Amino acid sequence: MGALFMFLLKETSRNGYNNDRRDAVFAKNYFRHFKMELPHPDTIDDVLRVLLPGQIEAIKAQLVSKLFEQKLLRELRFLGKYYFVAVDATGFHTFDHKHCEHCLTKTSKNGVTTWFHYVLEAKLVTSSGLAISIASEFIENSSGRDFEKQDCEQKAFVRLAAKIKQFFPRLPICILADGLYPNKNVFSICRQNNWGFIITLKDGNLRTFHQEVELLKGIQKEREVYRANTTTRTKLIYKYLNDIEYEGHNYSWVWCEETTTRLSDKREDKQRFVYITNIKQSSNIVVSTADGGRLRWKIENEGFNTQKNQGYQLEHKFSRTSYTAMQNYYQLLQVAHMINQFVEKSTQVVKLMGEHSKQTIMALWKDLVTYLKSIPYTMQQLMGFLSG
Ligand SMILES: [Zn+2]
């Protein structure tokens, strides 16, 4: 609860957390709301060094399961069926020395060796901007050999997929992933688990698949869509092909070209997106398929970037030596970020943000800590305090 609270309040360090918890009014307010006292950061660390990381992850999965059970996110499903789950890895700690037995390591051309930690994440992503961790798999070195991102991320994906299936056995999932993922192994895992997928296709990927797409160019189906807002006009061309064979199975190909014109100076910006999917395409669903594929970005922006730069300090070394504690802080950060995302999208906070055009979420959270350090208010007075 102490570590969770540190992340919920975006304290950014154990020291900041400790200074706040020692504030008499803060402690009183915390007790008033939670009927508990906040522990010393060293006590938190002692517990997180011995707790099995799987236990906190199981709690995270239970919380996420509740969201599905309560049908809170049903409206955001793809084709009225699938939840989008983006999969991607990110580095979160780097050291100039060997930090633990599981560090990954790399030696650069000029002989400098670094040790680091990567995690492979599966996050539920929505068009409304949520990025919620449903499972995490640490990419860890057990062989002592040099780390190669592709090998290790691919191996971790096998373990991550098993974990997702274990936590959410019947959840209809559509996997979104980048150009590292179009391969036989990933396709077969998705097929075995009954998952859909929309995976970015790069030029180098799946040569024979590309060749067949090339041969069938003449029969591609096409659809055009126009979108406009006050500053830009966008033209989108969607193309698709079905029943393209690759290694004994059939897949669909989706292509999208987006041309955005800025109304002020007529400047044009062109982007192209290509996907392979196991969801059979038609002109009715090609737009939502390509738009869904593009939601993959949310794991990087709303996910990793927010956790690194918006108060959660994903890269901060909360535990300098313990690999177990490091994983536990990571899992608790994921839980806190999920809770905060719902708070940030609540009507009250959205209203507060709308009232002040220059208000930031970070500043609002600072005000929240200030509130907890001043005299106890009622909930209604708190909202007045934050908007004033
Ligand atoms: Zn390490």
Short mmCIF file of C-alpha atoms and ligand atoms in Angstrom, two decimals:
data_model
loop_
_atom_site.label_atom_id
_atom_site.label_comp_id
_atom_site.label_asym_id
_atom_site.label_seq_id
_atom_site.Cartn_x
_atom_site.Cartn_y
_atom_site.Cartn_z
CA MET A 1 0.00 0.00 0.00
CA GLY A 2 2.91 2.33 0.78
CA ALA A 3 4.61 1.71 -2.57
CA LEU A 4 1.30 1.91 -4.39
CA PHE A 5 0.61 5.25 -2.73
CA MET A 6 4.05 6.54 -3.70
CA PHE A 7 3.18 5.90 -7.37
CA LEU A 8 -0.43 7.07 -7.09
CA LEU A 9 0.77 10.44 -5.82
CA LYS A 10 3.61 10.55 -8.39
CA GLU A 11 6.13 11.13 -5.62
CA THR A 12 9.02 10.42 -8.06
CA SER A 13 11.37 9.15 -5.32
CA ARG A 14 11.34 7.32 -2.00
CA ASN A 15 12.69 10.47 -0.39
CA GLY A 16 9.80 12.63 -1.59
CA TYR A 17 7.37 10.02 -0.36
CA ASN A 18 9.10 9.88 3.02
CA ASN A 19 9.00 13.67 3.48
CA ASP A 20 5.27 13.74 2.79
CA ARG A 21 4.40 10.78 5.01
CA ARG A 22 6.26 12.41 7.92
CA ASP A 23 4.14 15.56 7.58
CA ALA A 24 1.68 15.42 10.52
CA VAL A 25 -1.34 16.71 8.61
CA PHE A 26 -0.61 14.45 5.65
CA ALA A 27 -0.39 11.42 7.96
CA LYS A 28 -3.66 12.41 9.65
CA ASN A 29 -5.43 12.85 6.29
CA TYR A 30 -4.10 9.56 5.02
CA PHE A 31 -5.35 7.79 8.15
CA ARG A 32 -8.71 9.53 7.84
CA HIS A 33 -9.23 8.20 4.29
CA PHE A 34 -7.54 4.79 4.45
CA LYS A 35 -7.59 3.85 8.18
CA MET A 36 -3.90 2.94 7.88
CA GLU A 37 -0.49 4.48 8.41
CA LEU A 38 2.06 4.77 5.65
CA PRO A 39 5.22 2.73 6.24
CA HIS A 40 8.80 3.97 6.11
CA PRO A 41 10.34 3.45 2.63
CA ASP A 42 12.95 1.08 4.10
CA THR A 43 10.13 -1.10 5.44
CA ILE A 44 8.52 -1.12 1.98
CA ASP A 45 11.85 -2.17 0.51
CA ASP A 46 12.30 -4.97 3.07
CA VAL A 47 8.91 -6.41 2.09
CA LEU A 48 9.37 -5.98 -1.65
CA ARG A 49 12.73 -7.77 -1.51
CA VAL A 50 11.10 -10.99 -0.28
CA LEU A 51 7.63 -10.91 -1.84
CA LEU A 52 7.31 -13.12 -4.92
CA PRO A 53 6.70 -10.82 -7.95
CA GLY A 54 4.09 -13.26 -9.25
CA GLN A 55 1.88 -12.43 -6.27
CA ILE A 56 1.59 -8.73 -7.05
CA GLU A 57 1.13 -9.51 -10.72
CA ALA A 58 -1.76 -11.85 -9.80
CA ILE A 59 -3.42 -8.98 -7.90
CA LYS A 60 -2.94 -6.73 -10.94
CA ALA A 61 -4.61 -9.39 -13.12
CA GLN A 62 -7.52 -9.70 -10.66
CA LEU A 63 -8.10 -5.95 -10.76
CA VAL A 64 -8.05 -5.96 -14.56
CA SER A 65 -10.43 -8.96 -14.62
CA LYS A 66 -12.92 -6.91 -12.62
CA LEU A 67 -12.92 -4.29 -15.39
CA PHE A 68 -13.90 -6.96 -17.90
CA GLU A 69 -16.45 -8.58 -15.55
CA GLN A 70 -18.10 -5.22 -14.92
CA LYS A 71 -18.23 -4.73 -18.71
CA LEU A 72 -16.73 -1.25 -18.32
CA LEU A 73 -14.81 -1.45 -21.57
CA ARG A 74 -17.30 -3.39 -23.70
CA GLU A 75 -18.20 -0.38 -25.83
CA LEU A 76 -14.57 -0.03 -26.91
CA ARG A 77 -14.26 -3.54 -28.36
CA PHE A 78 -13.14 -4.07 -31.95
CA LEU A 79 -15.94 -5.49 -34.18
CA GLY A 80 -18.05 -5.78 -31.02
CA LYS A 81 -15.85 -8.69 -29.96
CA TYR A 82 -12.11 -8.18 -29.41
CA TYR A 83 -10.18 -6.19 -26.82
CA PHE A 84 -7.02 -4.68 -28.30
CA VAL A 85 -3.87 -5.78 -26.49
CA ALA A 86 -0.64 -4.12 -27.62
CA VAL A 87 2.62 -5.97 -27.04
CA ASP A 88 6.00 -4.22 -26.92
CA ALA A 89 9.25 -4.15 -24.95
CA THR A 90 10.93 -1.23 -23.26
CA GLY A 91 14.21 -0.72 -21.40
CA PHE A 92 13.81 0.75 -17.93
CA HIS A 93 17.14 0.49 -16.10
CA THR A 94 20.73 0.92 -17.27
CA PHE A 95 23.86 0.42 -15.16
CA ASP A 96 27.61 0.87 -15.65
CA HIS A 97 28.14 -2.21 -13.48
CA LYS A 98 26.56 -5.63 -13.12
CA HIS A 99 23.47 -4.94 -11.03
CA CYS A 100 22.19 -8.48 -10.53
CA GLU A 101 22.44 -12.01 -11.90
CA HIS A 102 19.67 -11.34 -14.42
CA CYS A 103 20.99 -8.13 -16.03
CA LEU A 104 21.21 -8.10 -19.79
CA THR A 105 24.56 -6.89 -21.05
CA LYS A 106 26.01 -5.29 -24.14
CA THR A 107 29.49 -4.16 -25.10
CA SER A 108 29.75 -1.32 -27.61
CA LYS A 109 32.29 -1.06 -30.45
CA ASN A 110 34.60 1.08 -28.31
CA GLY A 111 34.59 -1.49 -25.53
CA VAL A 112 32.13 0.09 -23.07
CA THR A 113 29.95 -2.51 -21.34
CA THR A 114 26.50 -1.66 -19.99
CA TRP A 115 24.05 -3.75 -17.98
CA PHE A 116 20.33 -3.18 -18.31
CA HIS A 117 16.79 -4.43 -17.81
CA TYR A 118 14.00 -4.79 -20.35
CA VAL A 119 10.38 -5.73 -19.84
CA LEU A 120 7.89 -7.05 -22.39
CA GLU A 121 4.47 -5.60 -21.74
CA ALA A 122 0.96 -6.54 -22.80
CA LYS A 123 -1.30 -3.53 -22.41
CA LEU A 124 -4.97 -3.19 -23.08
CA VAL A 125 -5.22 -0.12 -25.34
CA THR A 126 -8.34 1.82 -26.28
CA SER A 127 -9.17 4.58 -28.74
CA SER A 128 -10.11 6.68 -25.70
CA GLY A 129 -6.43 6.67 -24.69
CA LEU A 130 -6.18 4.01 -21.99
CA ALA A 131 -3.07 1.81 -21.77
CA ILE A 132 -3.53 -0.72 -18.97
CA SER A 133 -0.98 -3.42 -18.16
CA ILE A 134 -2.59 -6.86 -18.25
CA ALA A 135 0.66 -8.87 -18.05
CA SER A 136 4.40 -8.16 -17.87
CA GLU A 137 7.32 -10.42 -18.65
CA PHE A 138 10.85 -9.41 -17.71
CA ILE A 139 13.44 -10.11 -20.36
CA GLU A 140 16.20 -11.56 -18.25
CA ASN A 141 19.58 -13.00 -18.82
CA SER A 142 20.04 -16.48 -17.52
CA SER A 143 22.64 -17.76 -19.95
CA GLY A 144 25.16 -14.97 -19.44
CA ARG A 145 25.47 -14.46 -23.18
CA ASP A 146 25.21 -11.16 -24.97
CA PHE A 147 21.71 -9.82 -25.32
CA GLU A 148 20.11 -9.68 -28.74
CA LYS A 149 16.82 -7.88 -28.65
CA GLN A 150 15.06 -9.93 -31.29
CA ASP A 151 15.90 -13.33 -29.80
CA CYS A 152 15.04 -12.38 -26.29
CA GLU A 153 11.90 -10.36 -26.98
CA GLN A 154 10.61 -13.27 -29.07
CA LYS A 155 11.34 -15.79 -26.32
CA ALA A 156 9.71 -13.55 -23.73
CA PHE A 157 6.63 -13.31 -25.95
CA VAL A 158 6.10 -17.08 -25.62
CA ARG A 159 6.13 -16.74 -21.81
CA LEU A 160 4.00 -13.57 -21.91
CA ALA A 161 1.36 -15.23 -24.11
CA ALA A 162 1.15 -18.19 -21.69
CA LYS A 163 0.67 -15.75 -18.82
CA ILE A 164 -2.11 -13.82 -20.62
CA LYS A 165 -3.89 -17.12 -21.36
CA GLN A 166 -3.54 -18.19 -17.73
CA PHE A 167 -4.89 -14.91 -16.32
CA PHE A 168 -7.60 -14.33 -18.95
CA PRO A 169 -8.44 -17.75 -20.45
CA ARG A 170 -11.63 -16.77 -22.30
CA LEU A 171 -10.98 -13.10 -23.05
CA PRO A 172 -11.35 -12.34 -26.79
CA ILE A 173 -8.09 -10.56 -27.58
CA CYS A 174 -6.69 -8.95 -30.70
CA ILE A 175 -2.89 -8.61 -30.46
CA LEU A 176 -1.29 -5.44 -31.87
CA ALA A 177 2.45 -5.55 -32.46
CA ASP A 178 5.27 -3.92 -34.43
CA GLY A 179 7.51 -5.13 -37.27
CA LEU A 180 9.43 -7.56 -35.00
CA TYR A 181 6.38 -9.79 -34.70
CA PRO A 182 5.22 -11.04 -38.10
CA ASN A 183 6.57 -14.59 -37.91
CA LYS A 184 5.31 -18.17 -37.88
CA ASN A 185 5.78 -18.59 -34.13
CA VAL A 186 3.69 -15.55 -33.18
CA PHE A 187 0.97 -16.47 -35.71
CA SER A 188 0.70 -19.99 -34.33
CA ILE A 189 0.51 -18.81 -30.68
CA CYS A 190 -2.36 -16.48 -31.65
CA ARG A 191 -4.10 -19.29 -33.55
CA GLN A 192 -3.77 -21.74 -30.62
CA ASN A 193 -5.17 -19.17 -28.19
CA ASN A 194 -8.00 -18.07 -30.50
CA TRP A 195 -6.65 -14.53 -30.59
CA GLY A 196 -6.94 -12.14 -33.47
CA PHE A 197 -3.90 -10.12 -34.48
CA ILE A 198 -3.08 -7.00 -36.48
CA ILE A 199 0.70 -6.82 -36.90
CA THR A 200 2.80 -4.18 -38.64
CA LEU A 201 4.41 -5.46 -41.82
CA LYS A 202 7.75 -3.99 -42.81
CA ASP A 203 9.36 -4.30 -46.23
CA GLY A 204 11.83 -6.93 -45.09
CA ASN A 205 9.22 -9.15 -43.39
CA LEU A 206 7.79 -12.39 -44.86
CA ARG A 207 9.25 -12.38 -48.37
CA THR A 208 6.89 -14.99 -49.89
CA PHE A 209 3.86 -13.22 -48.39
CA HIS A 210 4.98 -9.95 -50.00
CA GLN A 211 5.51 -11.71 -53.33
CA GLU A 212 1.96 -13.02 -53.30
CA VAL A 213 0.57 -9.59 -52.37
CA GLU A 214 2.53 -8.20 -55.33
CA LEU A 215 1.04 -10.81 -57.70
CA LEU A 216 -2.51 -10.05 -56.54
CA LYS A 217 -2.21 -6.26 -56.83
CA GLY A 218 -4.78 -6.24 -59.62
CA ILE A 219 -7.59 -7.63 -57.45
CA GLN A 220 -7.07 -5.48 -54.33
CA LYS A 221 -10.25 -4.00 -52.94
CA GLU A 222 -10.09 -0.32 -52.10
CA ARG A 223 -11.91 2.17 -49.94
CA GLU A 224 -11.52 5.92 -49.44
CA VAL A 225 -12.39 7.91 -46.34
CA TYR A 226 -12.21 11.64 -45.71
CA ARG A 227 -11.82 13.20 -42.29
CA ALA A 228 -11.62 16.87 -41.38
CA ASN A 229 -11.18 19.08 -38.37
CA THR A 230 -10.70 22.83 -37.91
CA THR A 231 -7.03 22.82 -38.98
CA THR A 232 -6.51 19.83 -41.28
CA ARG A 233 -8.15 17.74 -43.96
CA THR A 234 -7.26 14.06 -44.21
CA LYS A 235 -7.69 11.61 -47.05
CA LEU A 236 -7.31 7.94 -46.25
CA ILE A 237 -7.02 5.20 -48.84
CA TYR A 238 -7.49 1.66 -47.55
CA LYS A 239 -6.65 -1.48 -49.56
CA TYR A 240 -6.95 -5.12 -48.61
CA LEU A 241 -6.51 -8.70 -49.84
CA ASN A 242 -7.77 -11.94 -48.30
CA ASP A 243 -6.62 -15.58 -48.39
CA ILE A 244 -2.91 -15.02 -48.82
CA GLU A 245 -1.07 -18.19 -47.99
CA TYR A 246 1.98 -18.20 -45.75
CA GLU A 247 3.53 -21.39 -44.34
CA GLY A 248 0.31 -23.37 -44.70
CA HIS A 249 -2.17 -20.81 -43.35
CA ASN A 250 -4.17 -17.97 -44.87
CA TYR A 251 -3.94 -14.36 -43.75
CA SER A 252 -5.21 -10.96 -44.88
CA TRP A 253 -3.20 -7.94 -45.95
CA VAL A 254 -4.25 -4.38 -45.06
CA TRP A 255 -2.71 -1.21 -46.44
CA CYS A 256 -3.53 2.36 -45.50
CA GLU A 257 -2.21 5.63 -46.87
CA GLU A 258 -3.03 8.79 -45.00
CA THR A 259 -2.56 12.21 -46.60
CA THR A 260 -3.06 15.12 -44.23
CA THR A 261 -3.27 18.66 -45.60
CA ARG A 262 -2.82 21.60 -43.27
CA LEU A 263 -5.45 24.21 -44.11
CA SER A 264 -3.23 27.21 -43.20
CA ASP A 265 -0.42 26.60 -45.73
CA LYS A 266 -1.65 23.55 -47.71
CA ARG A 267 1.35 21.53 -46.46
CA GLU A 268 0.91 17.84 -47.17
CA ASP A 269 2.03 15.01 -44.94
CA LYS A 270 1.87 11.40 -46.13
CA GLN A 271 2.06 8.28 -43.99
CA ARG A 272 1.70 4.63 -44.91
CA PHE A 273 0.75 1.68 -42.71
CA VAL A 274 0.79 -1.99 -43.73
CA TYR A 275 -0.53 -4.88 -41.64
CA ILE A 276 -0.92 -8.63 -41.71
CA THR A 277 -3.98 -9.93 -39.87
CA ASN A 278 -5.83 -13.19 -39.29
CA ILE A 279 -9.16 -11.32 -39.37
CA LYS A 280 -10.79 -11.71 -42.77
CA GLN A 281 -11.27 -8.32 -44.37
CA SER A 282 -14.23 -6.70 -46.10
CA SER A 283 -14.94 -3.10 -47.06
CA ASN A 284 -17.01 -2.84 -43.86
CA ILE A 285 -14.17 -3.61 -41.49
CA VAL A 286 -10.96 -2.56 -43.26
CA VAL A 287 -11.14 0.96 -41.78
CA SER A 288 -11.56 -0.22 -38.18
CA THR A 289 -8.85 -2.86 -38.72
CA ALA A 290 -6.25 -0.34 -39.92
CA ASP A 291 -7.28 2.19 -37.26
CA GLY A 292 -7.00 -0.60 -34.68
CA GLY A 293 -3.52 -1.49 -35.89
CA ARG A 294 -2.49 2.11 -35.33
CA LEU A 295 -3.61 1.97 -31.68
CA ARG A 296 -0.37 0.05 -31.09
CA TRP A 297 1.26 3.47 -30.57
CA LYS A 298 -0.67 3.88 -27.32
CA ILE A 299 1.61 1.37 -25.58
CA GLU A 300 4.55 3.66 -26.37
CA ASN A 301 2.90 7.05 -25.73
CA GLU A 302 0.21 6.56 -23.10
CA GLY A 303 2.14 3.55 -21.74
CA PHE A 304 5.95 3.74 -21.64
CA ASN A 305 6.34 7.47 -22.22
CA THR A 306 3.84 8.44 -19.51
CA GLN A 307 5.40 6.02 -17.05
CA LYS A 308 8.89 7.37 -17.76
CA ASN A 309 8.20 11.11 -17.99
CA GLN A 310 4.90 11.94 -16.31
CA GLY A 311 5.59 11.38 -12.63
CA TYR A 312 5.90 7.58 -12.34
CA GLN A 313 9.68 7.50 -12.83
CA LEU A 314 9.76 4.08 -14.46
CA GLU A 315 13.52 4.46 -14.94
CA HIS A 316 14.22 5.47 -11.34
CA LYS A 317 16.08 2.76 -9.40
CA PHE A 318 13.74 2.33 -6.46
CA SER A 319 15.80 -0.66 -5.40
CA ARG A 320 19.50 -0.50 -6.24
CA THR A 321 20.44 -4.13 -5.76
CA SER A 322 17.44 -6.45 -5.50
CA TYR A 323 16.04 -7.92 -8.70
CA THR A 324 12.94 -9.12 -6.82
CA ALA A 325 12.19 -5.67 -5.38
CA MET A 326 12.77 -4.09 -8.80
CA GLN A 327 10.06 -6.31 -10.31
CA ASN A 328 7.68 -5.63 -7.42
CA TYR A 329 8.05 -1.84 -7.72
CA TYR A 330 7.41 -2.27 -11.44
CA GLN A 331 4.17 -4.22 -10.89
CA LEU A 332 2.90 -1.75 -8.29
CA LEU A 333 3.68 1.13 -10.66
CA GLN A 334 1.46 -0.60 -13.25
CA VAL A 335 -1.42 -0.89 -10.76
CA ALA A 336 -1.09 2.76 -9.68
CA HIS A 337 -0.96 3.95 -13.29
CA MET A 338 -4.15 2.01 -14.05
CA ILE A 339 -5.99 3.57 -11.10
CA ASN A 340 -4.76 7.06 -12.00
CA GLN A 341 -5.86 6.67 -15.64
CA PHE A 342 -9.43 6.14 -14.49
CA VAL A 343 -9.18 9.09 -12.08
CA GLU A 344 -7.77 11.27 -14.86
CA LYS A 345 -10.68 10.33 -17.12
CA SER A 346 -13.31 10.88 -14.41
CA THR A 347 -15.84 13.65 -15.04
CA GLN A 348 -14.54 15.72 -12.10
CA VAL A 349 -10.90 15.75 -13.25
CA VAL A 350 -11.83 16.23 -16.92
CA LYS A 351 -13.93 19.22 -15.84
CA LEU A 352 -11.05 20.68 -13.79
CA MET A 353 -8.68 20.27 -16.76
CA GLY A 354 -11.20 21.96 -19.04
CA GLU A 355 -11.57 24.97 -16.75
CA HIS A 356 -7.93 25.95 -17.02
CA SER A 357 -6.40 25.65 -20.47
CA LYS A 358 -2.85 25.66 -19.04
CA GLN A 359 -3.58 23.18 -16.26
CA THR A 360 -1.52 19.99 -16.45
CA ILE A 361 -2.21 16.63 -14.85
CA MET A 362 1.20 16.84 -13.13
CA ALA A 363 0.34 20.21 -11.54
CA LEU A 364 -3.05 18.90 -10.46
CA TRP A 365 -1.37 15.98 -8.68
CA LYS A 366 1.00 18.42 -6.89
CA ASP A 367 -2.09 20.28 -5.70
CA LEU A 368 -3.52 17.00 -4.45
CA VAL A 369 -0.45 16.42 -2.27
CA THR A 370 -0.67 20.02 -1.05
CA TYR A 371 -4.29 19.35 -0.10
CA LEU A 372 -3.30 16.27 1.86
CA LYS A 373 -0.78 18.41 3.74
CA SER A 374 -3.32 21.11 4.68
CA ILE A 375 -6.31 20.94 6.99
CA PRO A 376 -8.78 18.09 6.34
CA TYR A 377 -11.44 19.03 3.82
CA THR A 378 -14.54 17.25 2.64
CA MET A 379 -14.56 15.80 -0.89
CA GLN A 380 -16.62 18.75 -2.11
CA GLN A 381 -14.16 21.22 -0.61
CA LEU A 382 -11.30 19.31 -2.20
CA MET A 383 -12.79 19.81 -5.66
CA GLY A 384 -13.18 23.54 -4.86
CA PHE A 385 -9.58 23.64 -3.63
CA LEU A 386 -8.25 22.01 -6.80
CA SER A 387 -10.25 24.21 -9.18
CA GLY A 388 -9.33 27.40 -7.27
ZN ZN B 1 20.08 -6.52 -12.88
#
